């Protein structure tokens, strides 16, 4: 039997394969069990139990670490092993992670579960206190805000669970635990950091304290500056008391922006402080009420209640840039008028051009006879001519403009005489021939004006009549034709010359004459120009105050553009001229307008140069871009303060946070432990310090000499009559006249006042002499009449100071002209005399010919300031109940002292007066806390408090019982700077501080916080 046929005991190969695989699997499992024994049920149960125990322990540890991190936050790491483990860019979060790492180790260190003799424990890698070890521990913790900032997701890595049977580890697991813990600590720190950034952010960098200060203080400066200009007795337009209030109002606005609400105690304190400042302002006679004062500091668009509104109804403080500056070309209109009437050239409108045209139409000529003697020698010959001119035809009627038209024959008879010689004999012969030329002579005349009037038809023209019903151009055509003919020798002579070949057969000559003008023409045109001058002077343009303040305004340029736009309307040229006189009138108007425009163009070019000087001088003093700050001050910002809830900076945070600051109101005064418990006992603190510097406290004072020299020209040895007269008026209001009240200081002020009055009186007398010299120049006004008018004008301003001020600001002229009219001078002549006087006074101011010594003026101004300060100090307590009239008088006198920078001064139109203040505030909270709802470490409800009070944060990182310094939670502090600009219309007293304290520094400046703190940087602040 073969093997293939034998099937006894045979097993299929497939079955053998299955058996082999099963056997191998069983064998491998047996080997594996011997290498790593399986976890017994008791060990697994113990490990699961201890893991469950770890989660609540870790949750409690996280809550406790979060609470400690909030109560003693780290914003600046310490120079210790623990502090160096923190990242400088995020010390608070790193400190929180490190606290969680340490607390987690401690919370799980005692946990354990036993089951069937097996004990399970849980633990984290140990910390030995070194920086490297702490960094490793910190890296095992990750924190992330969730639930809109109300909770925190925490992941703790490398948590090890072990099961031990005696000394033998029977099982071990390594895992990461992620917990969500209800604590807003990250949101609190985030919002706190956002708030601090807002407090320290530059005005141009975004919404924040500096921007809010700019908006509020600009409103205060504009309202108070305008009130002072209108007559309110305000000596200090912008002072540190306003800065303090505005800072606190802006701080509360930043709290609302960062947290959604402000510190209630701070808001109440702001209301109280605002009322106090309002009362103090009212004591000085500053009309208003405290409620309005409150509104002014809370709402940047409200009127400062400490001022009175100016008399002008145009003032609307609700408009950020109202009222605009109105500029007119009055000065240019006056000067152009005087130039126009001195050179009223109407000759160009009366020109008539005569034209002579002579043409040879045809020629006829006989041949010249040739010599005919044979065998004779020609010795010489002599030719003579005789010309005859005969009129053939008169063609004058062929053309309307032809005055002379003739056709002439010009006949020339030639005779030649020859002498001959032959064999000593001399013989004379003669011969004749004739040449005839037919010549046309035509003399025409046409109107040929050469003036600035637009081309229009003129009817009537060459006949009497027209607007003045005068001779017009009657007879002018004939005279023009005769003139051109006479200039060329007459008809026969010009025909003869042309026939002889002059001009190549055609001769053209012209001659212009000026026709006789009516005797009343100049007077009529001058009257028309007077009316036009009024119309031009009434043209005005509105210039935004921001453009004036930033040095971007060019009033002459804008006026020139406005006049060019209205030129056709002002010129008022008719569709056709009513005679030549009418055209002459329009030509004079056109020439006058061109004069005005030429002067405005020249001033516009000068203004551009002056604007450059202005920006160079003032722009460098600003804390940031001057133009941008001015725009912010006008309200060009989204940082609007409001009592309503505003969206916080961290839009993803849903946590309700309430700030709680100590002190809630940052005062410039010193506070002690009794007032603010967080201040150490026996020490004091300045929560806020401020410096307010007025750029130009007096227009010609030493502090502003650089600006004045550059912008006004020249040195500061003399001041204008406007500034001197304003100072004299202020001194007169301040001087004590009663002998029983006279003190040594008031006597010195009276002496200085008398010296200033003498200087002003001398300038006024010079001005009055100049008035008569100008008024009698070419007007026909007699000098005696002018002197009488000057004396009469004095009654309008009985005091020297007010009369000098009228001469300086131009209000003198209408009264003087009225006095001339009252003495029999006709109104047109009186008006012209007034224009001449106004122009001359402007010239004198520009030349400083009526100036006053600056030293005398400034000495008097300083003594007025000193007297006002002393009066305010003595009278303020009594004025709380019953304001002293004498005190109010003195304070009012000081408030009328001149201040600010004229833009631009004479001889240019005084557009406005501008001034600026540099403001810097530095503040520090002794304690700044945030409160939010949270969960207590024990799991109950509670309040989480985040506190920044300068405390040192400590943590026992290695469990040795000694806490290491992690760092410090620095107090919330800030520094903000801005520049505030105010602009008022031209004229005294301008705008600015005149209390004698140009650079106002608060107590404790420049270091806020606890007195004597060496950490304050005392670097000088730029003005």
GROMACS .gro file of N, CA, C and O in nm, residues 609-610 612-617 704-715 901:
model
   84
  609UNK      N    1   0.490  13.170   0.659
  609UNK     CA    2   0.620  13.171   0.729
  609UNK      C    3   0.599  13.183   0.880
  609UNK      O    4   0.668  13.116   0.959
  610UNK      N    5   0.505  13.265   0.920
  610UNK     CA    6   0.481  13.284   1.063
  610UNK      C    7   0.423  13.158   1.126
  610UNK      O    8   0.450  13.127   1.241
  612UNK      N    9   0.497  12.860   1.039
  612UNK     CA   10   0.611  12.770   1.059
  612UNK      C   11   0.682  12.807   1.190
  612UNK      O   12   0.716  12.720   1.271
  613UNK      N   13   0.705  12.937   1.211
  613UNK     CA   14   0.768  12.981   1.336
  613UNK      C   15   0.681  12.943   1.456
  613UNK      O   16   0.732  12.899   1.559
  614UNK      N   17   0.552  12.961   1.441
  614UNK     CA   18   0.459  12.929   1.551
  614UNK      C   19   0.468  12.781   1.587
  614UNK      O   20   0.481  12.744   1.704
  615UNK      N   21   0.461  12.697   1.485
  615UNK     CA   22   0.465  12.552   1.513
  615UNK      C   23   0.600  12.512   1.569
  615UNK      O   24   0.608  12.425   1.656
  616UNK      N   25   0.707  12.574   1.519
  616UNK     CA   26   0.839  12.541   1.573
  616UNK      C   27   0.851  12.581   1.719
  616UNK      O   28   0.906  12.507   1.801
  617UNK      N   29   0.799  12.700   1.752
  617UNK     CA   30   0.813  12.750   1.888
  617UNK      C   31   0.720  12.677   1.986
  617UNK      O   32   0.760  12.636   2.092
  704UNK      N   33   0.790  13.430   2.811
  704UNK     CA   34   0.746  13.413   2.671
  704UNK      C   35   0.835  13.489   2.574
  704UNK      O   36   0.800  13.503   2.458
  705UNK      N   37   0.950  13.536   2.618
  705UNK     CA   38   1.031  13.623   2.532
  705UNK      C   39   1.071  13.553   2.403
  705UNK      O   40   1.073  13.613   2.296
  706UNK      N   41   1.104  13.424   2.411
  706UNK     CA   42   1.145  13.353   2.289
  706UNK      C   43   1.033  13.348   2.187
  706UNK      O   44   1.053  13.371   2.068
  707UNK      N   45   0.913  13.321   2.233
  707UNK     CA   46   0.799  13.314   2.142
  707UNK      C   47   0.770  13.452   2.086
  707UNK      O   48   0.748  13.469   1.966
  708UNK      N   49   0.769  13.552   2.173
  708UNK     CA   50   0.735  13.686   2.127
  708UNK      C   51   0.838  13.738   2.029
  708UNK      O   52   0.805  13.797   1.926
  709UNK      N   53   0.966  13.715   2.058
  709UNK     CA   54   1.070  13.763   1.966
  709UNK      C   55   1.054  13.701   1.829
  709UNK      O   56   1.071  13.767   1.726
  710UNK      N   57   1.021  13.574   1.825
  710UNK     CA   58   1.009  13.506   1.696
  710UNK      C   59   0.883  13.546   1.622
  710UNK      O   60   0.886  13.576   1.503
  711UNK      N   61   0.771  13.547   1.694
  711UNK     CA   62   0.643  13.566   1.627
  711UNK      C   63   0.604  13.712   1.613
  711UNK      O   64   0.538  13.749   1.517
  712UNK      N   65   0.641  13.796   1.707
  712UNK     CA   66   0.602  13.935   1.700
  712UNK      C   67   0.713  14.023   1.644
  712UNK      O   68   0.690  14.136   1.607
  713UNK      N   69   0.833  13.971   1.638
  713UNK     CA   70   0.943  14.048   1.583
  713UNK      C   71   1.005  14.137   1.689
  713UNK      O   72   0.940  14.196   1.774
  714UNK      N   73   1.139  14.149   1.681
  714UNK     CA   74   1.207  14.239   1.771
  714UNK      C   75   1.220  14.184   1.911
  714UNK      O   76   1.181  14.073   1.942
  715UNK      N   77   1.278  14.266   1.998
  715UNK     CA   78   1.296  14.226   2.136
  715UNK      C   79   1.176  14.261   2.220
  715UNK      O   80   1.069  14.292   2.170
  901UNK      N   81  -0.096  13.494   2.338
  901UNK     CA   82  -0.020  13.529   2.219
  901UNK      C   83  -0.114  13.574   2.109
  901UNK      O   84  -0.199  13.498   2.064
   0.00000   0.00000   0.00000
